[in-house]
Short mmCIF file of C-alpha atoms in Angstrom, two decimals:
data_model
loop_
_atom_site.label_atom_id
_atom_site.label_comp_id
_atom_site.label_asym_id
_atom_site.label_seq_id
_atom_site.Cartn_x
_atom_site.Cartn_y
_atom_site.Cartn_z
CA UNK A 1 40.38 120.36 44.57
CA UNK A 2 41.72 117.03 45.34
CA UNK A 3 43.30 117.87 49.00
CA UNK A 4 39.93 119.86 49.72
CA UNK A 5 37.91 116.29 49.15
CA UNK A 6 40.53 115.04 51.02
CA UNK A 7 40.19 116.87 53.73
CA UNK A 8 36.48 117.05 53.52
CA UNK A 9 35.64 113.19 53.54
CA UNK A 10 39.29 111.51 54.08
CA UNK A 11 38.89 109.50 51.63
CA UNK A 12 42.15 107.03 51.24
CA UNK A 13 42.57 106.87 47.92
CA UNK A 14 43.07 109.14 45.14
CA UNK A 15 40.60 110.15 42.88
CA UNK A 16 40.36 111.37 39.23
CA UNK A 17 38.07 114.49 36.95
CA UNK A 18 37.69 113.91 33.52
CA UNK A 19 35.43 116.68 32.42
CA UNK A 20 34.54 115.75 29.02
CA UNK A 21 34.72 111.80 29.19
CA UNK A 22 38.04 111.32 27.11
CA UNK A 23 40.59 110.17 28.87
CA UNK A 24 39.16 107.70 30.71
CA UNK A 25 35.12 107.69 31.20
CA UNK A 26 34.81 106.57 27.39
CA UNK A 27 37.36 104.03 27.77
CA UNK A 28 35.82 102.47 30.39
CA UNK A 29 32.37 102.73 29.10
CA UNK A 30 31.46 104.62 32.25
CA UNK A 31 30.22 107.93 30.03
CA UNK A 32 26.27 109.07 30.16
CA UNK A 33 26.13 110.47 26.82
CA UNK A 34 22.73 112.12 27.54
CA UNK A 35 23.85 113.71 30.89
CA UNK A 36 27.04 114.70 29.90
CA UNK A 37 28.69 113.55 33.07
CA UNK A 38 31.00 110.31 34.48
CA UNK A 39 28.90 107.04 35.92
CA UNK A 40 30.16 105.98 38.69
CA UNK A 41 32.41 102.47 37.99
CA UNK A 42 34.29 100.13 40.01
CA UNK A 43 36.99 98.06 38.07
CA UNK A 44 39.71 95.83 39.63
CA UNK A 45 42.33 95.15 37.72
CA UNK A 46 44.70 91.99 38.68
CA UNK A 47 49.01 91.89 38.28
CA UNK A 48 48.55 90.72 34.71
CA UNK A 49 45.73 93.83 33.55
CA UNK A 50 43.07 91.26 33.05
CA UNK A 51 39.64 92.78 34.91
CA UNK A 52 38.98 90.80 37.30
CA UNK A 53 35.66 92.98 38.57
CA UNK A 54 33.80 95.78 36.88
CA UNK A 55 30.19 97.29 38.28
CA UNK A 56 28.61 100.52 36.61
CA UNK A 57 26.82 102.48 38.27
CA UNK A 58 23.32 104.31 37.37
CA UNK A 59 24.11 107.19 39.50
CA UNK A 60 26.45 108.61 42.51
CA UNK A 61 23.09 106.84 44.81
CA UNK A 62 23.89 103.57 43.22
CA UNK A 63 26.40 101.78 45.69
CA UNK A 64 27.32 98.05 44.99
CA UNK A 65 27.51 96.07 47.96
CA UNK A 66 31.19 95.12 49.93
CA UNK A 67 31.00 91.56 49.45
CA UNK A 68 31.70 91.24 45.27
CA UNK A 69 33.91 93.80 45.40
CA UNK A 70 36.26 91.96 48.32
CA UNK A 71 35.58 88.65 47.26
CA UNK A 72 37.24 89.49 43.36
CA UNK A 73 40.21 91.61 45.07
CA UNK A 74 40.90 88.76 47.81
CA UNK A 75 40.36 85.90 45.46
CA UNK A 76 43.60 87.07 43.66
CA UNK A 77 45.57 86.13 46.61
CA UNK A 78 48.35 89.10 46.84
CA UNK A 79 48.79 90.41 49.97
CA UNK A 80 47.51 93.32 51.76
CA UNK A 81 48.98 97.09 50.79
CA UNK A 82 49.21 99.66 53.84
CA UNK A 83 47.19 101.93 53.68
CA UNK A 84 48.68 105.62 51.86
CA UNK A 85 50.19 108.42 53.37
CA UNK A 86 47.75 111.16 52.87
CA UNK A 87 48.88 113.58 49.39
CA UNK A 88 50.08 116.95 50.54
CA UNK A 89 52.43 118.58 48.43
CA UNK A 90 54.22 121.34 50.11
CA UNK A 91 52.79 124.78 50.32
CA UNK A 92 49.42 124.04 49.21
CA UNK A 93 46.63 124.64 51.78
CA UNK A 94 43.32 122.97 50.76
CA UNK A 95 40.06 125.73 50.88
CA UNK A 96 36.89 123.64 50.41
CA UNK A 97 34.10 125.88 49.14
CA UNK A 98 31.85 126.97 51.54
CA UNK A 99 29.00 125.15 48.73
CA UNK A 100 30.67 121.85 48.95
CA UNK A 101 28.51 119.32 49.85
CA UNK A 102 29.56 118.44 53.21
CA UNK A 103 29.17 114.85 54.98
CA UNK A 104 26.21 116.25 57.42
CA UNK A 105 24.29 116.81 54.07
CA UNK A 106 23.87 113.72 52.31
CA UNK A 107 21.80 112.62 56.09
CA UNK A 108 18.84 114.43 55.14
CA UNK A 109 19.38 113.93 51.35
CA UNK A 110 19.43 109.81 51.81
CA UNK A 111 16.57 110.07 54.03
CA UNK A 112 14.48 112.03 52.06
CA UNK A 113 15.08 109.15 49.30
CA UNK A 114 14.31 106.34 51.55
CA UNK A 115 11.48 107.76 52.21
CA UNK A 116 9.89 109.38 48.80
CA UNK A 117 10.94 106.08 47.30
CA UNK A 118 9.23 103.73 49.88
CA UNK A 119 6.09 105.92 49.70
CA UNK A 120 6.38 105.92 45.89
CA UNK A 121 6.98 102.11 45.70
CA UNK A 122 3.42 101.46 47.55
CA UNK A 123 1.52 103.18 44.68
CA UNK A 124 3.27 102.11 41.60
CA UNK A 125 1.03 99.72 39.52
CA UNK A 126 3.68 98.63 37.49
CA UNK A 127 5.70 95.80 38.63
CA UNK A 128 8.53 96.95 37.07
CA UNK A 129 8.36 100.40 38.20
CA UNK A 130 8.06 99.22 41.65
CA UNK A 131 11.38 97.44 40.92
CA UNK A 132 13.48 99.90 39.95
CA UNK A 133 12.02 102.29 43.04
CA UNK A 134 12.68 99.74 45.46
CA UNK A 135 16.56 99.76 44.06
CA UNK A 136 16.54 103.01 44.76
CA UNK A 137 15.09 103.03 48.36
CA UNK A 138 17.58 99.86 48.89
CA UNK A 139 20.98 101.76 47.37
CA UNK A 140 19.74 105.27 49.44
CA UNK A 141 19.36 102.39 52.70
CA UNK A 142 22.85 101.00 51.74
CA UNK A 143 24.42 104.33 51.50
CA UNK A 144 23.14 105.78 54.91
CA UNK A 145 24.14 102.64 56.58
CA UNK A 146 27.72 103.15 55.36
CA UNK A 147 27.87 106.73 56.28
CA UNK A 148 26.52 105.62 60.14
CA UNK A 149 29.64 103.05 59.77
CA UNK A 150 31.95 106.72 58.37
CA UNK A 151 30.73 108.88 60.42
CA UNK A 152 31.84 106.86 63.84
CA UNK A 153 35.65 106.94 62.51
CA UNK A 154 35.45 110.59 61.69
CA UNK A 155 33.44 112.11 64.52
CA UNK A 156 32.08 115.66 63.09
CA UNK A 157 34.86 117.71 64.88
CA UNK A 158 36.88 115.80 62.74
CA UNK A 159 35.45 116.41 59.66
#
C-alpha cells in the first residue's frame, strides 16, 4: 500500500497505518474516539526528543499553514537533509486500486467545499457558526492552492 501512495502522489516521505489507534495515534493524542479513525498531526521533534512543534488536525481538510511549521524546524539550526531515495524493495510492483482517490479528484472535491462553505457562511446567524465555516472554506482554499503549487511539479502524465 505504501509504494502505491507513493507512486500515486510522490510523496517524499514515508508514511504510517495504525488501524486501531495503539501504537501511535493514542500516544500522540491524535485518536477521534467517536470516529474511530487517526487525526491528522504534525509533530517535530528536535536532536534531544523535546517537541519542538505539534498541530492537530480536525480533519484530512484541515491543513496548517507552511510558515509555523518551517519556522520551528529551521529555528533549531541543523542543517538541511537531502531529500530520500524513493522506497522500492526489490520485486514488489505497486497496483493502486482502481478506487483510490486519485490527485484529479480532490479538484472538484475542494471546490465543491469552497463553495458550499462560502454560500453556507452568508446565511449562518450565529457568529460562531460562521467561524468555524469560514475555517473550513479557508483550509479547502489553502489546500487547492497547494495542489495548483503539486500539480505543476507532477504534470498529470506523471502522475
Amino acid at each position: 500500500m505504501q509504494l502505491a501512495f507513493d507512486r500515486t502522489w510522490h510523496v517524499p516521505f514515508p508514511w504510517v497505518s495504525d488501524p486501531d489507534g495503539s501504537r501511535l495515534a493514542r500516544p500522540l493524542g491524535a485518536w477521534d474516539e467517536d470516529a474511530s479513525i487517526f487525526r491528522p498531526v504534525i509533530v517535530a521533534v528536535g536532536p534531544d526528543g523535546s517537541e519542538v512543534f505539534r498541530e492537530l488536525s480536525r480533519d484530512f481538510t484541515d491543513r496548517p499553514d507552511d510558515e509555523p511549521v518551517l519556522a520551528a524546524v529551521e529555528a533549531l539550526g541543523l542543517p538541511a537533509l537531502p531529500e530520500p531515495a524513493p522506497w522500492a524493495p526489490d520485486g514488489v510492483e505497486p497496483r493502486p486500486s482502481k478506487r483510490a482517490f486519485t490527485p484529479a479528484s480532490f479538484i472538484p472535491y475542494f471546490r465543491a467545499i469552497t463553495f458550499n462553505t462560502k454560500a453556507l457562511s452568508e446565511r449562518m446567524v450565529d457568529e460562531r457558526d460562521r467561524d468555524e465555516v469560514l475555517t473550513e472554506n479557508a483550509m479547502a482554499t489553502s489546500f487547492l492552492g497547494a495542489f495548483d503549487t503539486w500539480h505543476a511539479e507532477h504534470p498529470p502524465g506523471r502522475q
